[in-house]
PDB file of C-alpha atoms in Angstrom:
ATOM      1  CA  LEU C 689     -11.489 -23.564 -14.505  1.00 66.00           C
ATOM      2  CA  LEU C 690     -12.956 -20.241 -12.700  1.00 68.00           C
ATOM      3  CA  PRO C 691     -16.056 -20.179 -10.644  1.00 73.00           C
ATOM      4  CA  ALA C 692     -18.844 -18.748 -12.516  1.00 79.00           C
ATOM      5  CA  ARG C 693     -19.647 -15.083 -11.754  1.00 71.00           C
ATOM      6  CA  ASP C 694     -20.843 -14.855  -8.976  1.00 73.00           C
ATOM      7  CA  THR C 695     -20.426 -17.583  -7.430  1.00 73.00           C
ATOM      8  CA  TYR C 696     -18.283 -17.512  -5.315  1.00 73.00           C
ATOM      9  CA  ALA C 697     -17.551 -14.784  -2.166  1.00 82.00           C
ATOM     10  CA  LEU C 698     -14.383 -13.028  -0.683  1.00 86.00           C
ATOM     11  CA  ARG C 699     -13.943 -13.754   2.660  1.00 90.00           C
ATOM     12  CA  PRO C 700     -12.529 -11.036   4.575  1.00 88.00           C
ATOM     13  CA  ILE C 701      -9.154 -10.922   4.946  1.00 92.00           C
ATOM     14  CA  ARG C 702      -8.445  -8.088   7.985  1.00 95.00           C
ATOM     15  CA  PRO C 703     -10.428  -5.026   8.792  1.00 96.00           C
ATOM     16  CA  CYS C 704      -9.125  -1.597   7.053  1.00 97.00           C
ATOM     17  CA  PRO C 705      -7.202   0.836   9.310  1.00 97.00           C
ATOM     18  CA  ASN C 706      -8.595   4.025   9.796  1.00 97.00           C
ATOM     19  CA  GLY C 707      -6.007   6.217  10.626  1.00 95.00           C
ATOM     20  CA  LEU C 708      -6.042  10.168   9.849  1.00 97.00           C
ATOM     21  CA  VAL C 709      -5.744  11.588   5.666  1.00 98.00           C
ATOM     22  CA  LEU C 710      -5.965  14.397   4.282  1.00 98.00           C
ATOM     23  CA  THR C 711      -7.999  14.805   0.687  1.00 97.00           C
ATOM     24  CA  SER C 712      -6.091  16.261  -2.019  1.00 96.00           C
ATOM     25  CA  SER C 713      -7.875  19.589  -0.944  1.00 96.00           C
ATOM     26  CA  GLY C 714      -6.579  19.872   1.878  1.00 97.00           C
ATOM     27  CA  HIS C 715      -9.427  18.509   4.792  1.00 97.00           C
ATOM     28  CA  ARG C 716      -8.236  15.741   7.760  1.00 98.00           C
ATOM     29  CA  LEU C 717     -10.357  13.243   7.801  1.00 97.00           C
ATOM     30  CA  ARG C 718     -10.455   9.158   8.648  1.00 98.00           C
ATOM     31  CA  LEU C 719      -9.941   6.778   6.386  1.00 98.00           C
ATOM     32  CA  HIS C 720     -13.049   5.108   7.232  1.00 98.00           C
ATOM     33  CA  THR C 721     -14.967   8.427   6.321  1.00 97.00           C
ATOM     34  CA  ALA C 722     -13.147   8.853   3.074  1.00 97.00           C
ATOM     35  CA  LEU C 723     -14.249   5.260   1.855  1.00 97.00           C
ATOM     36  CA  GLY C 724     -17.555   5.688   2.714  1.00 95.00           C
ATOM     37  CA  ARG C 725     -19.926   3.122   1.758  1.00 94.00           C
ATOM     38  CA  ARG C 726     -18.826   2.561  -1.309  1.00 96.00           C
ATOM     39  CA  LEU C 727     -16.818  -0.370  -2.922  1.00 96.00           C
ATOM     40  CA  THR C 728     -12.996   0.299  -3.084  1.00 97.00           C
ATOM     41  CA  LEU C 729      -9.859  -0.203  -4.872  1.00 96.00           C
ATOM     42  CA  LEU C 730      -6.835   1.433  -3.041  1.00 96.00           C
ATOM     43  CA  SER C 731      -3.439   1.339  -3.816  1.00 93.00           C
ATOM     44  CA  PHE C 732      -0.620   3.049  -2.728  1.00 90.00           C
ATOM     45  CA  MET C 733       1.865   5.171  -4.507  1.00 88.00           C
ATOM     46  CA  TYR C 734       4.558   8.583  -4.564  1.00 85.00           C
ATOM     47  CA  THR C 735       3.984  11.592  -7.262  1.00 87.00           C
ATOM     48  CA  TYR C 736       6.425  11.044  -8.471  1.00 75.00           C
ATOM     49  CA  CYS C 737       8.536   7.214  -8.547  1.00 73.00           C
ATOM     50  CA  ARG C 738       9.654   6.351 -11.936  1.00 71.00           C
ATOM     51  CA  ASP C 739       9.952   3.017 -11.872  1.00 69.00           C
ATOM     52  CA  PRO C 740       7.956   0.881 -14.017  1.00 64.00           C
ATOM     53  CA  VAL C 741       6.880  -2.304 -12.752  1.00 64.00           C
ATOM     54  CA  GLY C 742       5.427   0.627  -9.409  1.00 66.00           C
ATOM     55  CA  CYS C 743       3.620   3.118  -9.322  1.00 72.00           C
ATOM     56  CA  PRO C 744       3.109   4.543 -13.243  1.00 77.00           C
ATOM     57  CA  LEU C 745       2.120   0.440 -13.423  1.00 80.00           C
ATOM     58  CA  ALA C 746      -0.181   1.354 -10.767  1.00 82.00           C
ATOM     59  CA  LEU C 747      -1.716   4.630 -12.226  1.00 87.00           C
ATOM     60  CA  HIS C 748      -2.521   2.409 -15.323  1.00 87.00           C
ATOM     61  CA  VAL C 749      -4.238  -0.261 -13.756  1.00 89.00           C
ATOM     62  CA  MET C 750      -6.605   2.420 -11.851  1.00 91.00           C
ATOM     63  CA  THR C 751      -6.897   3.667 -15.344  1.00 93.00           C
ATOM     64  CA  THR C 752      -7.993   0.372 -17.216  1.00 93.00           C
ATOM     65  CA  LEU C 753     -10.139   0.062 -13.938  1.00 94.00           C
ATOM     66  CA  HIS C 754     -11.572   3.705 -14.603  1.00 95.00           C
ATOM     67  CA  ALA C 755     -12.559   3.165 -17.498  1.00 95.00           C
ATOM     68  CA  ARG C 756     -14.178  -0.260 -17.293  1.00 95.00           C
ATOM     69  CA  LEU C 757     -16.138   1.908 -14.869  1.00 95.00           C
ATOM     70  CA  ALA C 758     -17.076   5.048 -16.362  1.00 95.00           C
ATOM     71  CA  ALA C 759     -18.308   2.053 -18.673  1.00 95.00           C
ATOM     72  CA  ASP C 760     -20.824   0.271 -16.421  1.00 95.00           C
ATOM     73  CA  PRO C 761     -22.860   4.027 -14.601  1.00 96.00           C
ATOM     74  CA  ALA C 762     -24.216   0.981 -12.177  1.00 95.00           C
ATOM     75  CA  LEU C 763     -21.168  -0.178 -10.532  1.00 94.00           C
ATOM     76  CA  ALA C 764     -19.390   3.671 -10.554  1.00 95.00           C
ATOM     77  CA  ALA C 765     -22.242   4.721  -8.893  1.00 96.00           C
ATOM     78  CA  ARG C 766     -21.338   1.638  -6.037  1.00 95.00           C
ATOM     79  CA  THR C 767     -17.427   1.513  -7.016  1.00 96.00           C
ATOM     80  CA  GLN C 768     -14.070   4.235  -5.912  1.00 97.00           C
ATOM     81  CA  LEU C 769     -10.917   4.661  -6.181  1.00 97.00           C
ATOM     82  CA  VAL C 770      -7.984   5.919  -4.298  1.00 97.00           C
ATOM     83  CA  SER C 771      -4.001   6.342  -4.231  1.00 96.00           C
ATOM     84  CA  LEU C 772      -3.323   6.799  -1.258  1.00 95.00           C
ATOM     85  CA  SER C 773       0.731   8.316  -0.982  1.00 92.00           C
ATOM     86  CA  PHE C 774       3.880   6.792   0.604  1.00 83.00           C
ATOM     87  CA  ASP C 775       5.226   9.938   0.972  1.00 86.00           C
ATOM     88  CA  PRO C 776       3.932  12.135   3.346  1.00 88.00           C
ATOM     89  CA  THR C 777       6.908  15.014   3.452  1.00 86.00           C
ATOM     90  CA  ASN C 778       6.910  15.271  -0.668  1.00 90.00           C
ATOM     91  CA  ASP C 779       3.117  14.172  -1.301  1.00 93.00           C
ATOM     92  CA  THR C 780       1.163  17.404  -0.106  1.00 96.00           C
ATOM     93  CA  PRO C 781      -2.722  18.008  -1.021  1.00 97.00           C
ATOM     94  CA  GLN C 782      -1.547  20.092  -3.073  1.00 97.00           C
ATOM     95  CA  GLN C 783       0.672  18.120  -4.583  1.00 96.00           C
ATOM     96  CA  MET C 784      -1.740  14.966  -4.988  1.00 96.00           C
ATOM     97  CA  ALA C 785      -4.707  17.226  -6.528  1.00 96.00           C
ATOM     98  CA  TRP C 786      -2.063  18.488  -8.681  1.00 95.00           C
ATOM     99  CA  TYR C 787      -0.661  14.885 -10.012  1.00 93.00           C
ATOM    100  CA  GLY C 788      -5.014  13.414  -9.688  1.00 94.00           C
ATOM    101  CA  ARG C 789      -6.462  15.982 -11.944  1.00 92.00           C
ATOM    102  CA  ASP C 790      -7.693  14.918 -15.318  1.00 89.00           C
ATOM    103  CA  HIS C 791      -8.736  11.120 -12.717  1.00 87.00           C
ATOM    104  CA  MET C 792     -10.543  13.612 -10.680  1.00 89.00           C
ATOM    105  CA  ARG C 793     -12.424  15.387 -12.488  1.00 88.00           C
ATOM    106  CA  ASP C 794     -14.117  12.941 -14.273  1.00 89.00           C
ATOM    107  CA  SER C 795     -17.252  12.680 -12.525  1.00 90.00           C
ATOM    108  CA  ARG C 796     -18.620   9.111 -13.722  1.00 93.00           C
ATOM    109  CA  VAL C 797     -16.103   7.810 -11.145  1.00 95.00           C
ATOM    110  CA  ARG C 798     -14.775   8.461  -7.879  1.00 96.00           C
ATOM    111  CA  TRP C 799     -11.068   8.383  -7.669  1.00 96.00           C
ATOM    112  CA  GLN C 800      -9.787  10.305  -4.469  1.00 97.00           C
ATOM    113  CA  PHE C 801      -5.611  10.991  -3.911  1.00 96.00           C
ATOM    114  CA  LEU C 802      -5.197  11.007  -0.461  1.00 97.00           C
ATOM    115  CA  THR C 803      -1.798  11.823   1.573  1.00 96.00           C
ATOM    116  CA  THR C 804      -1.375  11.555   5.161  1.00 93.00           C
ATOM    117  CA  PRO C 805      -0.216  14.647   7.461  1.00 95.00           C
ATOM    118  CA  SER C 806       3.188  12.655   8.066  1.00 88.00           C
ATOM    119  CA  VAL C 807       5.012   9.136   8.369  1.00 84.00           C
ATOM    120  CA  ALA C 808       3.725   8.770  11.548  1.00 86.00           C
ATOM    121  CA  HIS C 809      -0.036   8.414  10.380  1.00 92.00           C
ATOM    122  CA  LEU C 810       0.829   6.305   7.094  1.00 88.00           C
ATOM    123  CA  LEU C 811       2.679   3.498   9.092  1.00 86.00           C
ATOM    124  CA  PRO C 812      -0.332   2.435  10.829  1.00 91.00           C
ATOM    125  CA  LEU C 813      -2.194   2.086   7.246  1.00 92.00           C
ATOM    126  CA  LEU C 814       1.196  -0.049   5.824  1.00 88.00           C
ATOM    127  CA  ASN C 815       1.127  -1.873   8.713  1.00 87.00           C
ATOM    128  CA  GLY C 816      -2.602  -2.636   8.942  1.00 93.00           C
ATOM    129  CA  LEU C 817      -2.914  -3.416   4.850  1.00 92.00           C
ATOM    130  CA  GLY C 818      -0.025  -5.494   5.278  1.00 87.00           C
ATOM    131  CA  GLN C 819       1.811  -2.946   2.558  1.00 83.00           C
ATOM    132  CA  GLU C 820       5.365  -3.404   3.180  1.00 77.00           C
ATOM    133  CA  VAL C 821       7.479  -0.473   1.603  1.00 71.00           C
ATOM    134  CA  THR C 822      11.065   0.455   2.287  1.00 63.00           C
ATOM    135  CA  VAL C 823      13.338   3.522   1.361  1.00 61.00           C
ATOM    136  CA  GLU C 824      16.557   3.196  -0.884  1.00 60.00           C
ATOM    137  CA  THR C 825      19.650   4.645   0.239  1.00 53.00           C
ATOM    138  CA  ASP C 826      23.037   6.341  -1.200  1.00 64.00           C
ATOM    139  CA  GLU C 827      26.259   5.287  -0.980  1.00 72.00           C
ATOM    140  CA  ARG C 828      26.943   6.712   2.364  1.00 73.00           C
ATOM    141  CA  GLY C 829      23.615   5.415   4.297  1.00 63.00           C
ATOM    142  CA  ARG C 830      21.555   8.415   3.620  1.00 59.00           C
ATOM    143  CA  MET C 831      18.205   8.111   3.037  1.00 56.00           C
ATOM    144  CA  THR C 832      16.962   8.606  -1.069  1.00 55.00           C
ATOM    145  CA  ARG C 833      13.893   9.699  -1.741  1.00 55.00           C
ATOM    146  CA  THR C 834      13.376   6.541  -3.998  1.00 54.00           C
ATOM    147  CA  LEU C 835      10.524   4.286  -1.811  1.00 56.00           C
ATOM    148  CA  ASN C 836      10.781   0.146  -3.037  1.00 65.00           C
ATOM    149  CA  HIS C 837       7.326  -1.561  -2.694  1.00 62.00           C
ATOM    150  CA  MET C 838       4.792  -4.103  -4.466  1.00 70.00           C
ATOM    151  CA  LEU C 839       2.369  -3.126  -6.288  1.00 79.00           C
ATOM    152  CA  LYS C 840      -0.840  -3.807  -4.670  1.00 85.00           C
ATOM    153  CA  LEU C 841      -4.292  -3.239  -4.903  1.00 91.00           C
ATOM    154  CA  PHE C 842      -6.301  -3.907  -2.069  1.00 94.00           C
ATOM    155  CA  LEU C 843     -10.137  -4.245  -2.934  1.00 96.00           C
ATOM    156  CA  ILE C 844     -12.210  -2.656   0.099  1.00 97.00           C
ATOM    157  CA  ASP C 845     -16.185  -3.856   1.136  1.00 96.00           C
ATOM    158  CA  THR C 846     -18.998  -1.438   2.373  1.00 96.00           C
ATOM    159  CA  ARG C 847     -18.500  -3.070   5.696  1.00 96.00           C
ATOM    160  CA  ARG C 848     -14.691  -1.605   5.327  1.00 97.00           C
ATOM    161  CA  GLN C 849     -13.248  -5.085   5.538  1.00 96.00           C
ATOM    162  CA  VAL C 850     -10.594  -5.904   2.636  1.00 96.00           C
ATOM    163  CA  ARG C 851     -11.610  -8.966   0.715  1.00 96.00           C
ATOM    164  CA  GLU C 852      -8.870  -9.030  -1.977  1.00 94.00           C
ATOM    165  CA  ILE C 853      -5.033  -8.237  -2.265  1.00 90.00           C
ATOM    166  CA  TYR C 854      -3.930  -7.839  -6.313  1.00 90.00           C
ATOM    167  CA  SER C 855      -0.019  -8.084  -6.367  1.00 84.00           C
ATOM    168  CA  LEU C 856       1.921  -8.842  -9.591  1.00 71.00           C
TER     169      LEU C 856
END
């Protein structure tokens, strides 16, 4: 039996890391600044992923959450969605703007599409949140563009503490 709504608290799991990110317009800022003081649902993704239980599923989940938030203006005003790329080499700010173009236009719900300046800037964010990712290699041992990862959605509170990690 599930507890009644608002009768339980999600304890902090870990602090959210504060690495350098790039907005879809190319502005450099710290992740905490991008999060502001909103409840945040953050997922990692990359724009060219085709794994049906990977990034396309993450986009579907986030799109569903977007619709639910849009239907509740009071909750939408305190909440945001953040999609953060696993691949800063290919997912430039311009690519993230293109990928998120339809979702960012809806002013009822804030949805940011972020990347990082480099893999070196990405790794502390992945490690700090506990998001594993591996790069697939070809038959010669060369890295491909395929990234393997478990779909995770991080609930981050207004004090930038991870409160829940949702996964498959």
